[in-house]
Amino acid sequence: MATISVARPTRPRADPLQVALYGAMAVVMTVALLPFVWALLTSLKPERQVFAFPPQLFPDPATLYNYGRAIDHGLLLALFNSTVISLTTVGLVLVAGSLAAYALARITFRGSQLVLFLIIAPMMIPGLVNLVPTYIVMAKLGLLDSYQGLILIYWVHSLPLAIWVLRAFFQTIPGELEDAAAVDGASRLQSLWSIVLPLSQPALAAVALLVFLNAWNEFVIASIMTSSALMRTAQVFLYLNMTDVGVNWGEMMASALAINLPVLALFLLLQRRFIAGLTAGALRF
Amino acid sequence: MQLAIPRRRAAAAARPRRVDLLPYLMVAPAVLVITAFSLLPTLYGVLVSLYRVEFVELLNFVGLRNYSEVLADPRFWNSVRVSFTFTGSSVALTFVAGFGLALLGNQRVRFRGAFRTIALLPWVTSYVVTYLIFRWILNSDFGLLNAVLVEGAGLPRISWLGEPGLALGALVGVDVWRAAPYAMVLLLAGLQGIPQELYEAASIDGATRVRSFFALTLPLMRPTILVLLVLLTIVDFNVVVAMLVLTGGGPGAATEAMSLRMYYEAFTYTRMGPASAIAMIIFAANLVLSGVYMRLLRTERHS
């Protein structure tokens, strides 16, 4: 997926095609950014400016009042819940995923094809289909409204893609490195830990980001699994505030932006890895 | 990789015949949780759809009665219509917009990095956040869009989410805003896989840019395009949150897709039996789509 770009002959400056190109890019960037900017401006307005028509463009004076209100209504707890759930999911996916991917990529064993099939098959089952049975199973196991229940579901949902991507990546690492280590007496697990995993950092990072993003942004399962205010994830908190509290748009926009900030920050810092994860999911399949 | 296989086989033959437990232990956690909490629940879902269910208790076997109940319900057929209208228009428009973005993002111009970054922001944003922001923008009393129309163009206020056709249109529009970047990333990967020499050769032969687009780019992109279309179709077909947050399925049931219908049946009315029947019908539709997907990938690999 490396960027291959060969210089085209440079064109003269006033090329109308270039002008149109930059114009189109400007329009696209505006359309992509405008909703976020509007949400930000709304979140900084005092209530009477939020509900004004025609709307006032800029808040006057800008206030963090809406953010304070969101915090009063439980924003921080919701962010904390989502952080615990998402990070634990990432950890579990990386551990179970690397182990399984390594065995499937590097060790010949009877039944490996069946194992691969069992692991990949769920990718063909849309999450929606499992919603009702998952709810019933979780209710019977007493895992509704708990961290463990959600983490378990997110773990299971993320593993197939993680194993698929990691297995493909492990296969590209030359076997000679491990053979040398084996001669020196390293066990399979030692060579996974000290040779394969360090060399697989790009793939591990891409998988970790994708899993975090999916867990952080997931709503449907979280909405059916959490019932108490204490267990709400960030996305559920946001949705329920919309339906429960009446709609105070200033506060809603404040919560929405605060909840979106972690994934936005990760994306801006680690964009390349994100894109690698996204395309890995779709194209390596 | 090819070199590694015979060597490993030789090693396996030389070793004494003793079952190596290590690989089984390594795959065990993944296989166990996936089987228990993904594969078995799917089978259990089939069972649930054949039972009369009260809350989470399966009471008695009723055969296909849940299915016949669902199929006799006009709201179900309405949701089928909504699903297909939404998915069809959203996929088509997302594809066109995504292709445009990919062509732009592939140009050698300044700010290309910034362009790609900003264009991708909608993709990392969650459904709930996205649709909530747009619900505010489309608000008929205080929304930004009506402000621009009324103040800027002197048009009357429009109730974007209050009219059946407009509400569905708004859903499609926001979905395109959200999904076009995803389409862009996949299509860009495809575009960058096309050897630049082909374009140079074509331009030496006197082909215009437009002509090389239709004669080179489109045919070479065919596998990527087909995969993208099926992926988008599956995602749109299974979406719940878009309707739930933006319109709640309304006005009336004008934007109540099959997926949302199932969600409401199960978790608003706690009618798990009929909900499971709808889930199975959605599953069947997905299997057909996945089958198409696998076929397309197979042809891609062979070519």
Coordinates of C-alpha atoms in Angstrom, one line a residue:
Chain A
M1 CA 0.0 0.0 0.0
A2 CA 3.0 2.2 -0.3
T3 CA 2.4 5.5 -2.0
I4 CA 3.7 5.2 -5.5
S5 CA 3.7 8.5 -7.2
V6 CA 5.8 9.3 -10.2
A7 CA 6.2 12.9 -11.0
R8 CA 4.0 14.0 -13.9
P9 CA 5.4 16.7 -16.1
T10 CA 5.0 20.0 -14.2
R11 CA 2.3 22.2 -15.7
P12 CA 2.3 25.9 -16.2
R13 CA 0.9 27.8 -13.2
A14 CA -2.3 29.2 -14.6
D15 CA -3.6 25.9 -15.9
P16 CA -7.4 26.1 -15.6
L17 CA -7.4 22.4 -14.7
Q18 CA -5.1 23.1 -11.7
V19 CA -7.4 25.9 -10.6
A20 CA -10.4 23.7 -10.8
L21 CA -8.6 21.0 -8.9
Y22 CA -7.7 23.3 -6.0
G23 CA -11.2 24.6 -6.1
A24 CA -12.7 21.1 -5.8
M25 CA -10.2 20.2 -3.0
A26 CA -11.2 23.4 -1.1
V27 CA -14.9 22.5 -1.4
V28 CA -14.4 19.0 -0.3
M29 CA -12.3 20.1 2.8
T30 CA -15.0 22.6 3.7
V31 CA -17.8 20.1 3.5
A32 CA -15.8 17.6 5.6
L33 CA -14.9 20.2 8.2
L34 CA -17.9 22.4 8.4
P35 CA -20.1 20.1 10.6
F36 CA -17.3 19.8 13.2
V37 CA -16.7 23.6 13.2
W38 CA -20.4 24.3 13.6
A39 CA -20.6 21.8 16.4
L40 CA -17.6 23.5 18.1
L41 CA -19.2 27.0 17.7
T42 CA -22.5 25.7 19.1
S43 CA -20.8 24.1 22.1
L44 CA -19.2 27.4 23.0
K45 CA -22.4 29.4 22.9
P46 CA -24.5 30.4 25.9
E47 CA -28.0 28.8 25.7
R48 CA -29.9 31.8 24.3
Q49 CA -27.4 32.1 21.4
V50 CA -27.8 28.4 20.6
F51 CA -31.5 28.9 20.2
A52 CA -31.5 32.1 18.1
F53 CA -32.7 32.5 14.5
P54 CA -31.0 33.5 12.4
P55 CA -28.1 31.9 14.3
Q56 CA -25.2 33.9 15.5
L57 CA -22.0 32.6 13.8
F58 CA -19.6 33.1 16.6
P59 CA -20.3 32.7 20.3
D60 CA -20.2 36.0 22.2
P61 CA -18.9 35.6 24.8
A62 CA -17.4 32.1 24.3
T63 CA -18.2 29.9 27.3
L64 CA -17.3 26.5 28.6
Y65 CA -20.6 26.3 30.4
N66 CA -22.0 23.6 28.1
Y67 CA -18.9 21.4 28.8
G68 CA -19.5 21.9 32.5
R69 CA -23.1 20.8 32.2
A70 CA -22.1 17.7 30.2
I71 CA -19.7 16.8 33.0
D72 CA -22.4 17.3 35.6
H73 CA -24.6 14.9 33.6
G74 CA -21.9 12.2 33.7
L75 CA -19.7 12.7 30.7
L76 CA -16.5 11.9 32.5
L77 CA -17.8 8.6 33.8
A78 CA -18.9 7.7 30.3
L79 CA -15.5 8.5 28.9
F80 CA -13.9 6.5 31.7
N81 CA -16.1 3.4 30.9
S82 CA -15.3 3.6 27.2
T83 CA -11.6 3.9 27.9
V84 CA -11.5 0.9 30.2
I85 CA -13.6 -1.2 27.8
S86 CA -11.7 -0.2 24.6
L87 CA -8.2 -0.5 26.0
T88 CA -8.9 -3.9 27.6
T89 CA -10.4 -5.1 24.3
V90 CA -7.3 -4.0 22.4
G91 CA -5.1 -5.8 24.9
L92 CA -7.0 -9.1 24.7
V93 CA -7.3 -8.9 21.0
L94 CA -3.5 -8.4 20.6
V95 CA -2.7 -11.3 23.0
A96 CA -5.1 -13.9 21.7
G97 CA -4.8 -12.7 18.2
S98 CA -1.0 -12.9 18.0
L99 CA -0.9 -16.3 19.5
A100 CA -3.5 -17.7 17.1
A101 CA -2.0 -15.9 14.1
Y102 CA 1.4 -17.2 14.9
A103 CA 0.3 -20.8 15.1
L104 CA -1.6 -20.4 11.9
A105 CA 1.2 -18.7 10.1
R106 CA 4.2 -20.6 11.3
I107 CA 3.3 -24.1 12.7
T108 CA 2.0 -27.0 10.6
F109 CA -0.6 -28.9 12.6
R110 CA -3.5 -31.1 11.9
G111 CA -6.8 -29.2 11.7
S112 CA -5.2 -25.9 11.0
Q113 CA -7.5 -25.4 8.1
L114 CA -10.6 -26.0 10.2
V115 CA -9.3 -23.7 12.8
L116 CA -8.8 -21.0 10.2
F117 CA -12.3 -21.5 8.9
L118 CA -13.8 -21.3 12.4
I119 CA -12.0 -18.0 13.0
I120 CA -12.8 -16.4 9.7
A121 CA -16.4 -17.6 9.4
P122 CA -17.8 -14.9 11.7
M123 CA -16.6 -12.2 9.3
M124 CA -19.5 -13.4 7.0
I125 CA -22.0 -12.9 9.8
P126 CA -23.2 -9.3 10.2
G127 CA -23.3 -8.2 13.9
L128 CA -27.0 -7.4 13.5
V129 CA -27.9 -11.1 13.1
N130 CA -26.3 -12.0 16.4
L131 CA -27.8 -9.2 18.4
V132 CA -30.8 -11.0 19.8
P133 CA -29.0 -14.3 20.6
T134 CA -26.1 -12.4 22.1
Y135 CA -28.5 -10.5 24.3
I136 CA -30.2 -13.7 25.5
V137 CA -26.9 -15.4 26.2
M138 CA -25.5 -12.5 28.1
A139 CA -28.7 -12.2 30.1
K140 CA -28.5 -15.9 31.0
L141 CA -24.8 -15.5 32.0
G142 CA -25.6 -12.5 34.1
L143 CA -23.2 -10.4 32.1
L144 CA -25.6 -7.6 31.0
D145 CA -24.7 -4.2 32.3
S146 CA -21.1 -5.1 33.1
Y147 CA -17.6 -4.3 31.8
Q148 CA -16.9 -8.0 31.3
G149 CA -19.9 -8.5 29.0
L150 CA -19.1 -5.7 26.6
I151 CA -15.4 -6.5 26.6
L152 CA -16.1 -10.1 25.8
I153 CA -18.4 -9.2 22.8
Y154 CA -15.9 -6.6 21.4
W155 CA -13.1 -9.1 21.8
V156 CA -14.9 -11.8 19.9
H157 CA -16.0 -9.3 17.2
S158 CA -12.5 -8.0 16.6
L159 CA -10.5 -11.2 16.7
P160 CA -11.3 -12.6 13.3
L161 CA -10.0 -9.5 11.4
A162 CA -7.0 -9.2 13.8
I163 CA -6.0 -12.8 13.2
W164 CA -6.4 -12.5 9.5
V165 CA -4.2 -9.4 9.3
L166 CA -1.6 -10.6 11.7
R167 CA -1.3 -14.0 10.1
A168 CA -0.8 -12.4 6.7
F169 CA 1.9 -10.1 8.2
F170 CA 3.7 -12.9 10.1
Q171 CA 3.9 -14.9 6.9
T172 CA 6.0 -12.2 5.3
I173 CA 8.7 -12.4 8.0
P174 CA 11.6 -14.6 6.8
G175 CA 11.6 -18.0 8.6
E176 CA 15.4 -18.0 8.6
L177 CA 15.5 -15.5 11.5
E178 CA 13.5 -18.0 13.7
D179 CA 15.5 -21.0 12.5
A180 CA 18.6 -19.3 13.7
A181 CA 17.0 -18.6 17.1
A182 CA 15.8 -22.2 17.2
V183 CA 19.4 -23.4 16.7
D184 CA 20.3 -21.3 19.7
G185 CA 17.6 -23.1 21.7
A186 CA 14.8 -20.6 21.6
S187 CA 11.3 -22.1 22.0
R188 CA 8.4 -21.2 19.7
L189 CA 7.0 -18.8 22.2
Q190 CA 10.3 -17.1 22.8
S191 CA 10.8 -16.6 19.1
L192 CA 7.3 -15.2 18.8
W193 CA 8.0 -12.8 21.6
S194 CA 11.5 -11.7 20.8
I195 CA 11.7 -12.0 17.0
V196 CA 8.2 -12.0 15.3
L197 CA 6.4 -9.5 17.5
P198 CA 9.1 -6.7 17.4
L199 CA 9.2 -7.0 13.6
S200 CA 5.4 -6.8 13.4
Q201 CA 5.0 -3.5 15.1
P202 CA 3.4 -1.8 12.1
A203 CA 0.7 -4.6 11.8
L204 CA 0.2 -4.7 15.6
A205 CA -0.3 -0.9 15.7
A206 CA -2.7 -1.0 12.7
V207 CA -4.8 -3.7 14.4
A208 CA -4.7 -2.0 17.8
L209 CA -5.9 1.3 16.3
L210 CA -8.7 -0.3 14.3
V211 CA -9.9 -2.4 17.3
F212 CA -9.8 0.7 19.6
L213 CA -11.7 2.7 17.0
N214 CA -14.4 0.1 16.6
A215 CA -14.8 -0.5 20.4
W216 CA -14.8 3.3 21.1
N217 CA -17.4 4.1 18.4
E218 CA -19.6 1.0 18.8
F219 CA -23.2 1.8 19.8
V220 CA -25.8 -0.8 19.0
I221 CA -24.4 -3.6 21.2
A222 CA -23.5 -1.1 24.0
S223 CA -27.0 0.2 23.9
I224 CA -28.6 -3.1 24.5
M225 CA -26.1 -4.4 27.0
T226 CA -25.9 -1.4 29.4
S227 CA -29.0 -0.4 31.4
S228 CA -27.6 1.5 34.4
A229 CA -26.3 5.0 34.2
L230 CA -23.1 3.8 35.8
M231 CA -22.2 1.4 33.0
R232 CA -23.0 3.7 30.0
T233 CA -20.3 4.0 27.4
A234 CA -19.6 7.3 25.8
Q235 CA -21.8 6.7 22.7
V236 CA -24.7 5.4 24.8
F237 CA -24.4 8.4 27.1
L238 CA -24.6 10.7 24.1
Y239 CA -27.6 9.0 22.6
L240 CA -29.5 8.8 25.9
N241 CA -28.8 12.4 26.6
M242 CA -30.5 13.3 23.3
T243 CA -33.6 11.3 24.2
D244 CA -33.7 11.9 27.9
V245 CA -32.7 15.4 28.7
G246 CA -34.8 17.1 26.1
V247 CA -32.5 18.5 23.5
N248 CA -30.0 21.0 24.8
W249 CA -28.0 21.3 21.6
G250 CA -25.1 23.3 23.2
E251 CA -24.5 20.6 25.7
M252 CA -25.0 17.8 23.2
M253 CA -22.4 19.3 20.9
A254 CA -20.0 19.7 23.8
S255 CA -20.4 16.0 24.7
A256 CA -20.2 14.9 21.1
L257 CA -16.9 16.7 20.5
A258 CA -15.4 15.6 23.8
I259 CA -16.3 12.0 22.9
N260 CA -14.9 12.3 19.4
L261 CA -11.7 13.9 20.6
P262 CA -9.7 10.7 21.5
V263 CA -10.3 9.0 18.1
L264 CA -9.7 12.3 16.3
A265 CA -6.4 12.8 18.1
L266 CA -5.2 9.2 17.5
F267 CA -6.1 9.5 13.9
L268 CA -4.3 12.8 13.4
L269 CA -1.2 11.4 15.1
L270 CA -1.1 8.0 13.5
Q271 CA -2.9 8.5 10.2
R272 CA -0.8 6.1 8.2
R273 CA -1.4 3.2 10.5
F274 CA -5.1 3.9 10.5
I275 CA -5.2 3.7 6.7
A276 CA -3.1 0.6 6.7
G277 CA -5.7 -1.0 9.1
L278 CA -8.6 0.1 7.1
T279 CA -7.3 -1.2 3.8
A280 CA -6.0 -4.4 5.3
G281 CA -9.5 -5.2 6.4
A282 CA -11.0 -4.8 3.0
L283 CA -8.3 -5.6 0.5
R284 CA -6.2 -8.4 1.9
F285 CA -9.2 -10.5 2.4
Chain B
M1 CA 7.4 -18.5 1.6
Q2 CA 7.5 -21.2 -1.1
L3 CA 11.0 -22.2 0.1
A4 CA 9.8 -22.6 3.7
I5 CA 7.2 -25.3 3.0
P6 CA 9.4 -28.2 1.9
R7 CA 11.9 -27.5 4.7
R8 CA 9.2 -27.5 7.3
R9 CA 7.7 -30.7 5.9
A10 CA 11.1 -32.4 6.1
A11 CA 11.5 -31.3 9.7
A12 CA 8.0 -32.7 10.5
A13 CA 8.8 -36.0 9.0
A14 CA 12.1 -36.3 10.8
R15 CA 10.5 -35.6 14.2
P16 CA 9.1 -38.6 16.2
R17 CA 5.4 -39.0 15.8
R18 CA 4.2 -37.1 18.9
V19 CA 1.4 -34.6 18.9
D20 CA 2.7 -31.1 19.4
L21 CA 0.2 -29.5 21.7
L22 CA 1.6 -26.0 21.4
P23 CA -0.3 -24.8 18.3
Y24 CA -3.6 -26.0 19.7
L25 CA -3.0 -24.2 23.0
M26 CA -2.1 -21.1 21.0
V27 CA -5.3 -21.0 18.9
A28 CA -7.5 -22.2 21.8
P29 CA -8.5 -18.9 23.4
A30 CA -9.5 -17.4 20.0
V31 CA -11.3 -20.5 18.8
L32 CA -13.1 -21.0 22.1
V33 CA -14.5 -17.5 22.5
I34 CA -15.3 -17.1 18.8
T35 CA -17.2 -20.4 18.8
A36 CA -19.0 -19.7 22.1
F37 CA -19.9 -16.1 21.5
S38 CA -20.1 -15.7 17.8
L39 CA -20.8 -19.0 15.9
L40 CA -23.0 -20.7 18.4
P41 CA -25.2 -17.5 19.0
T42 CA -25.8 -17.5 15.2
L43 CA -27.2 -21.0 15.4
Y44 CA -29.0 -20.1 18.6
G45 CA -30.6 -17.2 16.7
V46 CA -32.0 -19.7 14.2
L47 CA -33.6 -21.6 17.1
V48 CA -35.0 -18.4 18.7
S49 CA -36.7 -17.5 15.4
L50 CA -38.6 -20.8 15.6
Y51 CA -39.8 -20.3 19.2
R52 CA -42.3 -18.3 21.1
V53 CA -40.1 -16.2 23.3
E54 CA -41.0 -14.2 26.4
F55 CA -38.3 -11.7 27.2
V56 CA -35.2 -14.1 27.2
E57 CA -37.1 -17.4 27.8
L58 CA -37.8 -19.8 24.9
L59 CA -41.3 -21.0 25.7
N60 CA -42.5 -23.4 23.0
F61 CA -41.6 -24.4 19.4
V62 CA -43.9 -22.6 16.9
G63 CA -42.2 -23.6 13.6
L64 CA -42.4 -20.8 11.1
R65 CA -45.1 -18.8 12.8
N66 CA -42.7 -15.9 13.7
Y67 CA -41.8 -15.7 10.0
S68 CA -45.4 -15.7 8.8
E69 CA -46.3 -13.1 11.3
V70 CA -43.4 -10.9 10.1
L71 CA -44.3 -11.5 6.4
A72 CA -47.9 -10.6 7.0
D73 CA -47.0 -7.3 8.7
P74 CA -47.2 -4.3 6.3
R75 CA -44.6 -2.5 8.4
F76 CA -42.1 -5.2 7.5
W77 CA -42.7 -4.7 3.8
N78 CA -42.4 -1.0 4.3
S79 CA -39.0 -1.6 6.0
V80 CA -37.9 -3.7 3.0
R81 CA -38.7 -0.9 0.7
V82 CA -36.9 1.6 2.9
S83 CA -33.8 -0.7 3.2
F84 CA -33.5 -1.1 -0.6
T85 CA -34.1 2.6 -1.4
F86 CA -31.7 3.7 1.3
T87 CA -29.0 1.2 0.4
G88 CA -29.3 1.6 -3.4
S89 CA -29.1 5.4 -3.5
S90 CA -26.5 5.6 -0.7
V91 CA -24.2 3.1 -2.4
A92 CA -24.5 4.7 -5.8
L93 CA -23.9 8.2 -4.5
T94 CA -21.1 7.1 -2.1
F95 CA -19.3 5.4 -5.0
V96 CA -19.5 8.4 -7.3
A97 CA -18.4 10.8 -4.5
G98 CA -15.7 8.5 -3.3
F99 CA -14.3 8.1 -6.9
G100 CA -14.2 11.8 -7.3
L101 CA -12.4 12.1 -4.0
A102 CA -9.9 9.4 -4.9
L103 CA -9.1 11.1 -8.2
L104 CA -8.5 14.4 -6.4
G105 CA -6.4 12.7 -3.7
N106 CA -4.3 11.0 -6.4
Q107 CA -3.3 14.2 -8.1
R108 CA 0.2 15.5 -7.7
V109 CA -0.7 18.8 -6.2
R110 CA 0.2 20.7 -3.0
F111 CA -1.7 20.1 0.2
R112 CA -2.4 16.5 -0.9
G113 CA -1.6 15.2 2.6
A114 CA -3.8 17.8 4.3
F115 CA -6.6 17.0 1.8
R116 CA -6.5 13.3 2.5
T117 CA -6.4 13.8 6.3
I118 CA -9.3 16.2 6.4
A119 CA -11.4 14.2 3.9
L120 CA -11.0 11.2 6.3
L121 CA -12.2 12.9 9.4
P122 CA -15.8 11.8 8.9
W123 CA -14.7 8.2 8.7
V124 CA -13.1 8.0 12.2
T125 CA -16.1 9.8 13.7
S126 CA -18.7 7.5 15.3
Y127 CA -22.2 7.1 13.8
V128 CA -23.8 8.6 16.9
V129 CA -21.6 11.7 16.9
T130 CA -22.0 12.2 13.1
Y131 CA -25.8 11.8 13.0
L132 CA -26.2 13.9 16.1
I133 CA -24.3 16.8 14.6
F134 CA -26.3 16.5 11.5
R135 CA -29.6 16.3 13.4
W136 CA -28.6 19.7 14.8
I137 CA -27.6 21.2 11.4
L138 CA -30.9 19.9 9.9
N139 CA -33.0 21.2 12.8
S140 CA -35.9 23.0 11.3
D141 CA -36.1 25.8 13.8
F142 CA -32.5 26.7 14.6
G143 CA -30.5 24.6 12.2
L144 CA -27.6 25.9 10.1
L145 CA -29.0 24.6 6.8
N146 CA -32.3 26.4 7.2
A147 CA -30.5 29.5 8.3
V148 CA -28.5 29.6 5.1
L149 CA -31.6 28.9 3.0
V150 CA -33.8 31.4 4.7
E151 CA -31.3 34.2 5.3
G152 CA -29.1 33.6 2.4
A153 CA -31.5 32.6 -0.4
G154 CA -34.8 33.9 0.9
L155 CA -36.4 30.5 0.7
P156 CA -39.0 29.2 3.2
R157 CA -38.0 27.0 6.1
I158 CA -37.8 23.3 5.2
S159 CA -38.7 20.6 7.6
W160 CA -35.8 18.3 6.6
L161 CA -36.6 15.5 9.0
G162 CA -40.3 16.0 9.1
E163 CA -41.2 15.0 5.5
P164 CA -40.9 11.3 4.5
G165 CA -39.0 11.9 1.2
L166 CA -36.8 14.6 2.7
A167 CA -35.9 12.6 5.7
L168 CA -34.9 9.6 3.6
G169 CA -32.9 12.0 1.4
A170 CA -31.2 13.5 4.5
L171 CA -30.2 10.0 5.7
V172 CA -28.7 9.2 2.3
G173 CA -26.9 12.6 2.2
V174 CA -25.3 12.2 5.6
D175 CA -24.4 8.6 4.9
V176 CA -22.6 9.7 1.7
W177 CA -20.8 12.3 3.7
R178 CA -19.7 9.6 6.2
A179 CA -18.9 6.8 3.8
A180 CA -17.3 8.6 0.8
P181 CA -13.9 8.9 2.6
Y182 CA -13.9 5.1 3.1
A183 CA -14.6 4.6 -0.6
M184 CA -11.8 7.1 -1.3
V185 CA -9.2 5.1 0.7
L186 CA -10.0 1.8 -1.0
L187 CA -10.2 3.4 -4.5
L188 CA -6.9 5.3 -3.9
A189 CA -5.2 2.0 -3.0
G190 CA -6.5 0.7 -6.3
L191 CA -5.5 3.7 -8.3
Q192 CA -2.0 3.6 -6.9
G193 CA -1.7 0.0 -7.9
I194 CA -2.0 1.0 -11.6
P195 CA 1.5 1.3 -13.1
Q196 CA 2.2 4.9 -14.1
E197 CA 3.9 3.7 -17.3
L198 CA 0.6 2.7 -18.7
Y199 CA -0.6 6.3 -18.6
E200 CA 2.7 7.5 -20.1
A201 CA 2.4 5.0 -22.9
A202 CA -1.2 6.1 -23.5
S203 CA -0.3 9.7 -23.6
I204 CA 2.5 9.0 -26.1
D205 CA -0.1 7.3 -28.2
G206 CA -2.1 10.5 -28.1
A207 CA -4.8 9.5 -25.6
T208 CA -6.4 12.4 -23.7
R209 CA -6.8 12.2 -19.9
V210 CA -10.5 11.5 -20.3
R211 CA -9.9 8.8 -22.8
S212 CA -7.2 7.1 -20.5
F213 CA -9.7 7.3 -17.6
F214 CA -12.3 5.3 -19.5
A215 CA -9.9 3.0 -21.4
L216 CA -7.3 2.4 -18.6
T217 CA -8.4 3.5 -15.1
L218 CA -11.9 2.1 -15.1
P219 CA -11.2 -1.4 -16.5
L220 CA -8.1 -1.8 -14.2
M221 CA -10.0 -0.7 -11.2
R222 CA -12.9 -3.1 -11.8
P223 CA -12.0 -5.6 -9.0
T224 CA -11.6 -2.8 -6.4
I225 CA -14.8 -1.2 -7.5
L226 CA -16.8 -4.4 -7.3
V227 CA -15.5 -5.2 -3.8
L228 CA -16.1 -1.7 -2.7
L229 CA -19.7 -1.8 -3.9
V230 CA -20.5 -5.0 -2.2
L231 CA -18.8 -3.9 1.1
L232 CA -20.8 -0.6 1.1
T233 CA -24.0 -2.5 0.3
I234 CA -23.5 -4.8 3.3
V235 CA -22.7 -2.0 5.7
D236 CA -25.7 0.1 4.6
F237 CA -28.0 -2.8 4.7
N238 CA -27.1 -3.5 8.3
V239 CA -27.1 0.0 9.6
V240 CA -29.2 0.8 12.7
V241 CA -27.7 3.9 14.3
A242 CA -28.1 6.2 11.3
M243 CA -31.9 6.0 11.4
L244 CA -32.0 5.6 15.2
V245 CA -30.2 8.9 15.8
L246 CA -31.2 11.1 12.9
T247 CA -34.9 10.3 12.4
G248 CA -35.8 7.5 14.8
G249 CA -37.3 5.8 11.8
G250 CA -39.8 8.6 11.3
P251 CA -41.7 10.5 10.3
G252 CA -44.2 7.7 10.7
A253 CA -42.1 4.7 9.5
A254 CA -40.7 6.5 6.4
T255 CA -37.1 5.8 7.3
E256 CA -37.6 2.6 9.2
A257 CA -35.2 0.1 7.5
M258 CA -35.3 -3.6 8.1
S259 CA -32.3 -3.3 10.5
L260 CA -34.1 -0.7 12.6
R261 CA -37.3 -2.6 12.5
M262 CA -35.5 -5.6 14.0
Y263 CA -33.9 -3.4 16.7
Y264 CA -37.2 -2.0 17.7
E265 CA -39.0 -5.4 17.7
A266 CA -36.3 -6.8 19.9
F267 CA -35.4 -4.1 22.3
T268 CA -38.3 -1.7 22.3
Y269 CA -41.2 -4.2 22.1
T270 CA -39.2 -7.2 23.5
R271 CA -40.6 -9.4 20.8
M272 CA -37.5 -11.6 20.4
G273 CA -39.2 -14.2 18.2
P274 CA -40.3 -12.0 15.3
A275 CA -37.1 -10.0 15.8
S276 CA -35.1 -13.1 15.2
A277 CA -37.1 -13.9 12.2
I278 CA -36.3 -10.5 10.7
A279 CA -32.7 -11.1 11.6
M280 CA -32.7 -14.3 9.7
I281 CA -34.2 -12.7 6.7
I282 CA -31.5 -10.0 6.9
F283 CA -28.9 -12.7 7.3
A284 CA -30.1 -14.5 4.1
A285 CA -29.9 -11.2 2.2
N286 CA -26.3 -10.7 3.6
L287 CA -25.3 -14.2 2.6
V288 CA -26.4 -13.6 -1.0
L289 CA -24.3 -10.4 -0.9
S290 CA -21.3 -12.1 0.7
G291 CA -21.5 -14.8 -1.9
V292 CA -21.3 -12.2 -4.6
Y293 CA -18.3 -10.7 -2.7
M294 CA -16.5 -14.0 -2.5
R295 CA -17.1 -14.7 -6.2
L296 CA -15.7 -11.3 -7.1
L297 CA -12.6 -11.8 -5.0
R298 CA -12.0 -15.2 -6.6
T299 CA -12.1 -13.7 -10.1
E300 CA -9.8 -10.9 -8.9
R301 CA -7.3 -13.4 -7.6
H302 CA -7.3 -15.3 -10.9
S303 CA -6.8 -12.3 -13.1

